[in-house]
């Protein structure tokens, strides 16, 4: 699994799935999804460039995701599939 994710750049086979009913800023979404302990930590991760949404870097902590399904990654090891409903 480690080699597949880090050497080949693929997604993990299993990752937590989080359903969010309300659209919210990215920093709050990261906390709700369990990827960051606080909004301050989430903002620092976004500012450091370690947050990826569907394999693309994101640098806006106030970004509000439209309804849909996203794979969100912080750093090299934290992944979650996030479903935004509203």
mmCIF file of N, CA, C and O in Angstrom:
data_model
loop_
_atom_site.group_PDB
_atom_site.id
_atom_site.type_symbol
_atom_site.label_atom_id
_atom_site.label_comp_id
_atom_site.label_asym_id
_atom_site.label_seq_id
_atom_site.Cartn_x
_atom_site.Cartn_y
_atom_site.Cartn_z
ATOM 1 N N UNK A 1 0.834 -1.190 0.000
ATOM 2 C CA UNK A 1 0.000 0.000 0.000
ATOM 3 C C UNK A 1 0.877 1.250 0.000
ATOM 4 O O UNK A 1 0.626 2.177 -0.757
ATOM 5 N N UNK A 2 1.902 1.284 0.859
ATOM 6 C CA UNK A 2 2.781 2.443 0.945
ATOM 7 C C UNK A 2 3.433 2.728 -0.414
ATOM 8 O O UNK A 2 3.444 3.855 -0.888
ATOM 9 N N UNK A 3 3.970 1.687 -1.047
ATOM 10 C CA UNK A 3 4.631 1.869 -2.339
ATOM 11 C C UNK A 3 3.647 2.334 -3.400
ATOM 12 O O UNK A 3 3.951 3.184 -4.220
ATOM 13 N N UNK A 4 2.454 1.779 -3.382
ATOM 14 C CA UNK A 4 1.440 2.156 -4.367
ATOM 15 C C UNK A 4 1.060 3.625 -4.235
ATOM 16 O O UNK A 4 0.935 4.342 -5.219
ATOM 17 N N UNK A 5 0.929 4.109 -3.001
ATOM 18 C CA UNK A 5 0.512 5.493 -2.781
ATOM 19 C C UNK A 5 1.657 6.467 -3.046
ATOM 20 O O UNK A 5 1.500 7.452 -3.752
ATOM 21 N N UNK A 6 2.837 6.186 -2.477
ATOM 22 C CA UNK A 6 3.924 7.158 -2.534
ATOM 23 C C UNK A 6 4.798 7.036 -3.766
ATOM 24 O O UNK A 6 5.259 8.043 -4.288
ATOM 25 N N UNK A 7 5.046 5.838 -4.249
ATOM 26 C CA UNK A 7 5.907 5.675 -5.420
ATOM 27 C C UNK A 7 5.137 5.892 -6.719
ATOM 28 O O UNK A 7 5.640 6.520 -7.644
ATOM 29 N N UNK A 8 3.904 5.405 -6.750
ATOM 30 C CA UNK A 8 3.126 5.495 -7.989
ATOM 31 C C UNK A 8 2.152 6.663 -8.003
ATOM 32 O O UNK A 8 1.577 6.984 -9.027
ATOM 33 N N UNK A 9 1.928 7.284 -6.845
ATOM 34 C CA UNK A 9 1.026 8.436 -6.775
ATOM 35 C C UNK A 9 -0.441 8.080 -6.863
ATOM 36 O O UNK A 9 -1.270 8.929 -7.196
ATOM 37 N N UNK A 10 -0.792 6.851 -6.559
ATOM 38 C CA UNK A 10 -2.186 6.431 -6.622
ATOM 39 C C UNK A 10 -2.890 6.699 -5.292
ATOM 40 O O UNK A 10 -2.249 6.982 -4.286
ATOM 41 N N UNK A 11 -4.198 6.576 -5.307
ATOM 42 C CA UNK A 11 -4.991 6.780 -4.095
ATOM 43 C C UNK A 11 -5.026 5.498 -3.276
ATOM 44 O O UNK A 11 -4.905 4.402 -3.819
ATOM 45 N N UNK A 12 -5.217 5.606 -1.963
ATOM 46 C CA UNK A 12 -5.330 4.403 -1.139
ATOM 47 C C UNK A 12 -6.588 3.615 -1.501
ATOM 48 O O UNK A 12 -7.574 4.180 -1.980
ATOM 49 N N UNK A 13 -6.548 2.310 -1.262
ATOM 50 C CA UNK A 13 -7.708 1.475 -1.570
ATOM 51 C C UNK A 13 -8.867 1.755 -0.621
ATOM 52 O O UNK A 13 -10.026 1.701 -1.016
ATOM 53 N N UNK A 14 -8.554 2.036 0.637
ATOM 54 C CA UNK A 14 -9.597 2.361 1.600
ATOM 55 C C UNK A 14 -9.296 3.712 2.230
ATOM 56 O O UNK A 14 -8.157 4.013 2.558
ATOM 57 N N UNK A 15 -10.320 4.515 2.348
ATOM 58 C CA UNK A 15 -10.187 5.808 3.011
ATOM 59 C C UNK A 15 -11.529 6.148 3.644
ATOM 60 O O UNK A 15 -12.561 5.671 3.187
ATOM 61 N N UNK A 16 -11.517 6.952 4.705
ATOM 62 C CA UNK A 16 -12.783 7.313 5.346
ATOM 63 C C UNK A 16 -13.678 8.102 4.381
ATOM 64 O O UNK A 16 -13.186 8.878 3.567
ATOM 65 N N UNK A 17 -14.959 7.849 4.476
ATOM 66 C CA UNK A 17 -15.935 8.581 3.671
ATOM 67 C C UNK A 17 -16.746 9.474 4.598
ATOM 68 O O UNK A 17 -17.272 9.012 5.605
ATOM 69 N N UNK A 18 -16.818 10.759 4.255
ATOM 70 C CA UNK A 18 -17.509 11.731 5.094
ATOM 71 C C UNK A 18 -18.583 12.413 4.253
ATOM 72 O O UNK A 18 -18.306 12.887 3.151
ATOM 73 N N UNK A 19 -19.809 12.432 4.762
ATOM 74 C CA UNK A 19 -20.917 13.107 4.081
ATOM 75 C C UNK A 19 -21.192 14.412 4.818
ATOM 76 O O UNK A 19 -21.399 14.417 6.032
ATOM 77 N N UNK A 20 -21.175 15.510 4.074
ATOM 78 C CA UNK A 20 -21.416 16.831 4.657
ATOM 79 C C UNK A 20 -22.657 17.423 3.997
ATOM 80 O O UNK A 20 -22.728 17.522 2.775
ATOM 81 N N UNK A 21 -23.634 17.797 4.819
ATOM 82 C CA UNK A 21 -24.921 18.270 4.308
ATOM 83 C C UNK A 21 -24.922 19.741 3.921
ATOM 84 O O UNK A 21 -25.760 20.168 3.142
ATOM 85 N N UNK A 22 -24.006 20.525 4.486
ATOM 86 C CA UNK A 22 -24.011 21.970 4.279
ATOM 87 C C UNK A 22 -22.681 22.403 3.669
ATOM 88 O O UNK A 22 -21.628 21.946 4.083
ATOM 89 N N UNK A 23 -22.734 23.289 2.674
ATOM 90 C CA UNK A 23 -21.495 23.838 2.122
ATOM 91 C C UNK A 23 -20.846 24.728 3.179
ATOM 92 O O UNK A 23 -21.525 25.469 3.877
ATOM 93 N N UNK A 24 -19.506 24.634 3.283
ATOM 94 C CA UNK A 24 -18.776 25.421 4.278
ATOM 95 C C UNK A 24 -17.388 25.715 3.736
ATOM 96 O O UNK A 24 -16.935 25.047 2.809
ATOM 97 N N UNK A 25 -16.698 26.700 4.312
ATOM 98 C CA UNK A 25 -15.330 26.996 3.880
ATOM 99 C C UNK A 25 -14.417 25.778 4.064
ATOM 100 O O UNK A 25 -14.650 24.937 4.937
ATOM 101 N N UNK A 26 -13.391 25.680 3.241
ATOM 102 C CA UNK A 26 -12.492 24.538 3.235
ATOM 103 C C UNK A 26 -11.883 24.258 4.601
ATOM 104 O O UNK A 26 -11.809 23.103 5.016
ATOM 105 N N UNK A 27 -11.452 25.281 5.328
ATOM 106 C CA UNK A 27 -10.833 25.075 6.640
ATOM 107 C C UNK A 27 -11.804 24.362 7.585
ATOM 108 O O UNK A 27 -11.429 23.424 8.286
ATOM 109 N N UNK A 28 -13.059 24.767 7.593
ATOM 110 C CA UNK A 28 -14.067 24.120 8.437
ATOM 111 C C UNK A 28 -14.368 22.706 7.951
ATOM 112 O O UNK A 28 -14.575 21.797 8.750
ATOM 113 N N UNK A 29 -14.378 22.509 6.642
ATOM 114 C CA UNK A 29 -14.633 21.200 6.072
ATOM 115 C C UNK A 29 -13.541 20.204 6.478
ATOM 116 O O UNK A 29 -13.823 19.054 6.800
ATOM 117 N N UNK A 30 -12.285 20.653 6.491
ATOM 118 C CA UNK A 30 -11.178 19.776 6.878
ATOM 119 C C UNK A 30 -11.321 19.320 8.332
ATOM 120 O O UNK A 30 -11.031 18.175 8.658
ATOM 121 N N UNK A 31 -11.793 20.209 9.198
ATOM 122 C CA UNK A 31 -12.010 19.851 10.602
ATOM 123 C C UNK A 31 -13.188 18.881 10.710
ATOM 124 O O UNK A 31 -13.103 17.862 11.400
ATOM 125 N N UNK A 32 -14.276 19.164 10.016
ATOM 126 C CA UNK A 32 -15.455 18.304 10.042
ATOM 127 C C UNK A 32 -15.139 16.905 9.521
ATOM 128 O O UNK A 32 -15.642 15.911 10.040
ATOM 129 N N UNK A 33 -14.278 16.827 8.504
ATOM 130 C CA UNK A 33 -13.908 15.539 7.915
ATOM 131 C C UNK A 33 -12.895 14.783 8.769
ATOM 132 O O UNK A 33 -12.573 13.635 8.472
ATOM 133 N N UNK A 34 -12.362 15.429 9.797
ATOM 134 C CA UNK A 34 -11.405 14.774 10.672
ATOM 135 C C UNK A 34 -9.982 14.789 10.146
ATOM 136 O O UNK A 34 -9.119 14.062 10.625
ATOM 137 N N UNK A 35 -9.712 15.623 9.156
ATOM 138 C CA UNK A 35 -8.370 15.713 8.578
ATOM 139 C C UNK A 35 -7.489 16.723 9.301
ATOM 140 O O UNK A 35 -6.273 16.709 9.144
ATOM 141 N N UNK A 36 -8.099 17.622 10.069
ATOM 142 C CA UNK A 36 -7.348 18.614 10.852
ATOM 143 C C UNK A 36 -8.007 18.729 12.223
ATOM 144 O O UNK A 36 -9.224 18.577 12.357
ATOM 145 N N UNK A 37 -7.191 19.012 13.231
ATOM 146 C CA UNK A 37 -7.705 19.106 14.601
ATOM 147 C C UNK A 37 -8.436 20.419 14.863
ATOM 148 O O UNK A 37 -9.335 20.481 15.697
ATOM 149 N N UNK A 38 -8.031 21.482 14.157
ATOM 150 C CA UNK A 38 -8.655 22.791 14.368
ATOM 151 C C UNK A 38 -8.643 23.570 13.060
ATOM 152 O O UNK A 38 -7.921 23.224 12.129
ATOM 153 N N UNK A 39 -9.438 24.638 13.017
ATOM 154 C CA UNK A 39 -9.436 25.459 11.807
ATOM 155 C C UNK A 39 -8.091 26.152 11.619
ATOM 156 O O UNK A 39 -7.661 26.363 10.490
ATOM 157 N N UNK A 40 -7.419 26.484 12.716
ATOM 158 C CA UNK A 40 -6.088 27.096 12.613
ATOM 159 C C UNK A 40 -5.105 26.128 11.961
ATOM 160 O O UNK A 40 -4.333 26.512 11.084
ATOM 161 N N UNK A 41 -5.146 24.872 12.384
ATOM 162 C CA UNK A 41 -4.277 23.862 11.784
ATOM 163 C C UNK A 41 -4.617 23.675 10.305
ATOM 164 O O UNK A 41 -3.727 23.550 9.459
ATOM 165 N N UNK A 42 -5.905 23.686 9.979
ATOM 166 C CA UNK A 42 -6.335 23.542 8.587
ATOM 167 C C UNK A 42 -5.844 24.718 7.748
ATOM 168 O O UNK A 42 -5.353 24.526 6.633
ATOM 169 N N UNK A 43 -5.954 25.931 8.263
ATOM 170 C CA UNK A 43 -5.477 27.110 7.527
ATOM 171 C C UNK A 43 -3.976 27.046 7.293
ATOM 172 O O UNK A 43 -3.491 27.401 6.221
ATOM 173 N N UNK A 44 -3.219 26.600 8.303
ATOM 174 C CA UNK A 44 -1.760 26.465 8.152
ATOM 175 C C UNK A 44 -1.421 25.430 7.081
ATOM 176 O O UNK A 44 -0.517 25.627 6.268
ATOM 177 N N UNK A 45 -2.158 24.322 7.056
ATOM 178 C CA UNK A 45 -1.914 23.283 6.052
ATOM 179 C C UNK A 45 -2.197 23.811 4.651
ATOM 180 O O UNK A 45 -1.437 23.556 3.706
ATOM 181 N N UNK A 46 -3.274 24.579 4.503
ATOM 182 C CA UNK A 46 -3.600 25.163 3.197
ATOM 183 C C UNK A 46 -2.525 26.169 2.794
ATOM 184 O O UNK A 46 -2.046 26.162 1.661
ATOM 185 N N UNK A 47 -2.101 27.026 3.733
ATOM 186 C CA UNK A 47 -1.070 28.030 3.440
ATOM 187 C C UNK A 47 0.266 27.376 3.083
ATOM 188 O O UNK A 47 1.019 27.908 2.265
ATOM 189 N N UNK A 48 0.551 26.225 3.673
ATOM 190 C CA UNK A 48 1.808 25.523 3.392
ATOM 191 C C UNK A 48 1.757 24.766 2.070
ATOM 192 O O UNK A 48 2.779 24.261 1.606
ATOM 193 N N UNK A 49 0.577 24.676 1.457
ATOM 194 C CA UNK A 49 0.451 23.988 0.177
ATOM 195 C C UNK A 49 0.354 22.482 0.306
ATOM 196 O O UNK A 49 0.624 21.765 -0.649
ATOM 197 N N UNK A 50 -0.057 21.991 1.469
ATOM 198 C CA UNK A 50 -0.116 20.538 1.643
ATOM 199 C C UNK A 50 -1.524 19.970 1.497
ATOM 200 O O UNK A 50 -1.742 18.795 1.745
ATOM 201 N N UNK A 51 -2.479 20.784 1.048
ATOM 202 C CA UNK A 51 -3.845 20.304 0.847
ATOM 203 C C UNK A 51 -4.094 20.124 -0.652
ATOM 204 O O UNK A 51 -3.817 21.014 -1.457
ATOM 205 N N UNK A 52 -4.607 18.952 -0.989
ATOM 206 C CA UNK A 52 -4.952 18.657 -2.380
ATOM 207 C C UNK A 52 -6.410 18.218 -2.443
ATOM 208 O O UNK A 52 -6.875 17.471 -1.591
ATOM 209 N N UNK A 53 -7.102 18.706 -3.460
ATOM 210 C CA UNK A 53 -8.471 18.300 -3.721
ATOM 211 C C UNK A 53 -8.468 17.653 -5.095
ATOM 212 O O UNK A 53 -8.115 18.301 -6.088
ATOM 213 N N UNK A 54 -8.827 16.386 -5.146
ATOM 214 C CA UNK A 54 -8.776 15.607 -6.389
ATOM 215 C C UNK A 54 -7.410 15.740 -7.069
ATOM 216 O O UNK A 54 -7.311 15.998 -8.264
ATOM 217 N N UNK A 55 -6.348 15.587 -6.287
ATOM 218 C CA UNK A 55 -4.941 15.607 -6.727
ATOM 219 C C UNK A 55 -4.437 16.966 -7.195
ATOM 220 O O UNK A 55 -3.381 17.075 -7.773
ATOM 221 N N UNK A 56 -5.197 18.053 -6.955
ATOM 222 C CA UNK A 56 -4.750 19.386 -7.334
ATOM 223 C C UNK A 56 -4.581 20.230 -6.083
ATOM 224 O O UNK A 56 -5.462 20.253 -5.221
ATOM 225 N N UNK A 57 -3.450 20.940 -6.000
ATOM 226 C CA UNK A 57 -3.180 21.778 -4.823
ATOM 227 C C UNK A 57 -4.238 22.850 -4.673
ATOM 228 O O UNK A 57 -4.723 23.416 -5.644
ATOM 229 N N UNK A 58 -4.557 23.131 -3.430
ATOM 230 C CA UNK A 58 -5.521 24.183 -3.117
ATOM 231 C C UNK A 58 -4.856 25.154 -2.151
ATOM 232 O O UNK A 58 -4.262 24.749 -1.162
ATOM 233 N N UNK A 59 -4.949 26.447 -2.431
ATOM 234 C CA UNK A 59 -4.307 27.445 -1.573
ATOM 235 C C UNK A 59 -5.286 28.483 -1.040
ATOM 236 O O UNK A 59 -4.894 29.537 -0.589
ATOM 237 N N UNK A 60 -6.578 28.172 -1.059
ATOM 238 C CA UNK A 60 -7.601 29.103 -0.582
ATOM 239 C C UNK A 60 -8.390 28.449 0.551
ATOM 240 O O UNK A 60 -9.233 27.585 0.312
ATOM 241 N N UNK A 61 -8.108 28.846 1.802
ATOM 242 C CA UNK A 61 -8.774 28.221 2.947
ATOM 243 C C UNK A 61 -10.239 28.601 3.058
ATOM 244 O O UNK A 61 -10.996 27.981 3.797
ATOM 245 N N UNK A 62 -10.682 29.619 2.320
ATOM 246 C CA UNK A 62 -12.085 30.027 2.374
ATOM 247 C C UNK A 62 -12.897 29.477 1.194
ATOM 248 O O UNK A 62 -14.065 29.799 1.051
ATOM 249 N N UNK A 63 -12.272 28.623 0.376
ATOM 250 C CA UNK A 63 -12.951 28.008 -0.762
ATOM 251 C C UNK A 63 -14.163 27.220 -0.275
ATOM 252 O O UNK A 63 -14.083 26.475 0.694
ATOM 253 N N UNK A 64 -15.305 27.394 -0.941
ATOM 254 C CA UNK A 64 -16.507 26.634 -0.615
ATOM 255 C C UNK A 64 -16.749 25.673 -1.774
ATOM 256 O O UNK A 64 -16.935 26.099 -2.910
ATOM 257 N N UNK A 65 -16.728 24.374 -1.470
ATOM 258 C CA UNK A 65 -16.900 23.362 -2.507
ATOM 259 C C UNK A 65 -18.363 23.236 -2.902
ATOM 260 O O UNK A 65 -19.251 23.270 -2.051
ATOM 261 N N UNK A 66 -18.606 23.089 -4.187
ATOM 262 C CA UNK A 66 -19.961 22.879 -4.686
ATOM 263 C C UNK A 66 -20.367 21.435 -4.395
ATOM 264 O O UNK A 66 -19.513 20.588 -4.131
ATOM 265 N N UNK A 67 -21.657 21.125 -4.414
ATOM 266 C CA UNK A 67 -22.067 19.747 -4.158
ATOM 267 C C UNK A 67 -21.386 18.775 -5.122
ATOM 268 O O UNK A 67 -21.254 19.045 -6.316
ATOM 269 N N UNK A 68 -20.929 17.654 -4.569
ATOM 270 C CA UNK A 68 -20.234 16.647 -5.361
ATOM 271 C C UNK A 68 -19.379 15.770 -4.467
ATOM 272 O O UNK A 68 -19.422 15.864 -3.246
ATOM 273 N N UNK A 69 -18.565 14.923 -5.096
ATOM 274 C CA UNK A 69 -17.684 14.010 -4.372
ATOM 275 C C UNK A 69 -16.248 14.401 -4.639
ATOM 276 O O UNK A 69 -15.849 14.602 -5.793
ATOM 277 N N UNK A 70 -15.450 14.502 -3.581
ATOM 278 C CA UNK A 70 -14.066 14.944 -3.669
ATOM 279 C C UNK A 70 -13.166 14.015 -2.858
ATOM 280 O O UNK A 70 -13.573 13.505 -1.829
ATOM 281 N N UNK A 71 -11.939 13.829 -3.332
ATOM 282 C CA UNK A 71 -10.913 13.156 -2.546
ATOM 283 C C UNK A 71 -10.000 14.255 -2.030
ATOM 284 O O UNK A 71 -9.383 14.984 -2.812
ATOM 285 N N UNK A 72 -9.945 14.408 -0.716
ATOM 286 C CA UNK A 72 -9.154 15.470 -0.104
ATOM 287 C C UNK A 72 -7.979 14.829 0.624
ATOM 288 O O UNK A 72 -8.137 13.836 1.333
ATOM 289 N N UNK A 73 -6.813 15.416 0.425
ATOM 290 C CA UNK A 73 -5.579 14.905 1.014
ATOM 291 C C UNK A 73 -4.860 16.032 1.736
ATOM 292 O O UNK A 73 -4.765 17.141 1.228
ATOM 293 N N UNK A 74 -4.355 15.733 2.932
ATOM 294 C CA UNK A 74 -3.480 16.669 3.645
ATOM 295 C C UNK A 74 -2.162 15.939 3.850
ATOM 296 O O UNK A 74 -2.131 14.861 4.437
ATOM 297 N N UNK A 75 -1.098 16.534 3.372
ATOM 298 C CA UNK A 75 0.212 15.909 3.490
ATOM 299 C C UNK A 75 0.278 14.645 2.661
ATOM 300 O O UNK A 75 -0.380 14.525 1.631
ATOM 301 N N UNK A 76 1.078 13.696 3.133
ATOM 302 C CA UNK A 76 1.260 12.465 2.374
ATOM 303 C C UNK A 76 0.398 11.317 2.863
ATOM 304 O O UNK A 76 0.260 10.315 2.180
ATOM 305 N N UNK A 77 -0.201 11.463 4.050
ATOM 306 C CA UNK A 77 -0.851 10.302 4.645
ATOM 307 C C UNK A 77 -2.320 10.449 5.001
ATOM 308 O O UNK A 77 -2.974 9.467 5.290
ATOM 309 N N UNK A 78 -2.847 11.642 5.021
ATOM 310 C CA UNK A 78 -4.243 11.826 5.432
ATOM 311 C C UNK A 78 -5.112 11.985 4.189
ATOM 312 O O UNK A 78 -4.969 12.922 3.414
ATOM 313 N N UNK A 79 -6.043 11.038 4.025
ATOM 314 C CA UNK A 79 -6.966 11.055 2.895
ATOM 315 C C UNK A 79 -8.395 10.919 3.408
ATOM 316 O O UNK A 79 -8.622 10.259 4.424
ATOM 317 N N UNK A 80 -9.355 11.482 2.678
ATOM 318 C CA UNK A 80 -10.770 11.254 2.958
ATOM 319 C C UNK A 80 -11.553 11.510 1.685
ATOM 320 O O UNK A 80 -11.213 12.386 0.891
ATOM 321 N N UNK A 81 -12.584 10.704 1.498
ATOM 322 C CA UNK A 81 -13.507 10.965 0.404
ATOM 323 C C UNK A 81 -14.665 11.749 1.004
ATOM 324 O O UNK A 81 -15.341 11.281 1.923
ATOM 325 N N UNK A 82 -14.853 12.962 0.506
ATOM 326 C CA UNK A 82 -15.852 13.866 1.069
ATOM 327 C C UNK A 82 -16.977 14.045 0.063
ATOM 328 O O UNK A 82 -16.727 14.383 -1.096
ATOM 329 N N UNK A 83 -18.187 13.835 0.528
ATOM 330 C CA UNK A 83 -19.379 14.044 -0.299
ATOM 331 C C UNK A 83 -20.093 15.267 0.242
ATOM 332 O O UNK A 83 -20.566 15.264 1.379
ATOM 333 N N UNK A 84 -20.162 16.315 -0.570
ATOM 334 C CA UNK A 84 -20.836 17.568 -0.188
ATOM 335 C C UNK A 84 -22.223 17.528 -0.817
ATOM 336 O O UNK A 84 -22.355 17.439 -2.030
ATOM 337 N N UNK A 85 -23.257 17.605 0.012
ATOM 338 C CA UNK A 85 -24.622 17.511 -0.487
ATOM 339 C C UNK A 85 -25.260 18.874 -0.726
ATOM 340 O O UNK A 85 -26.154 18.997 -1.542
ATOM 341 N N UNK A 86 -24.902 19.876 0.029
ATOM 342 C CA UNK A 86 -25.626 21.117 -0.137
ATOM 343 C C UNK A 86 -24.782 22.254 0.085
ATOM 344 O O UNK A 86 -24.786 23.340 -0.030
#
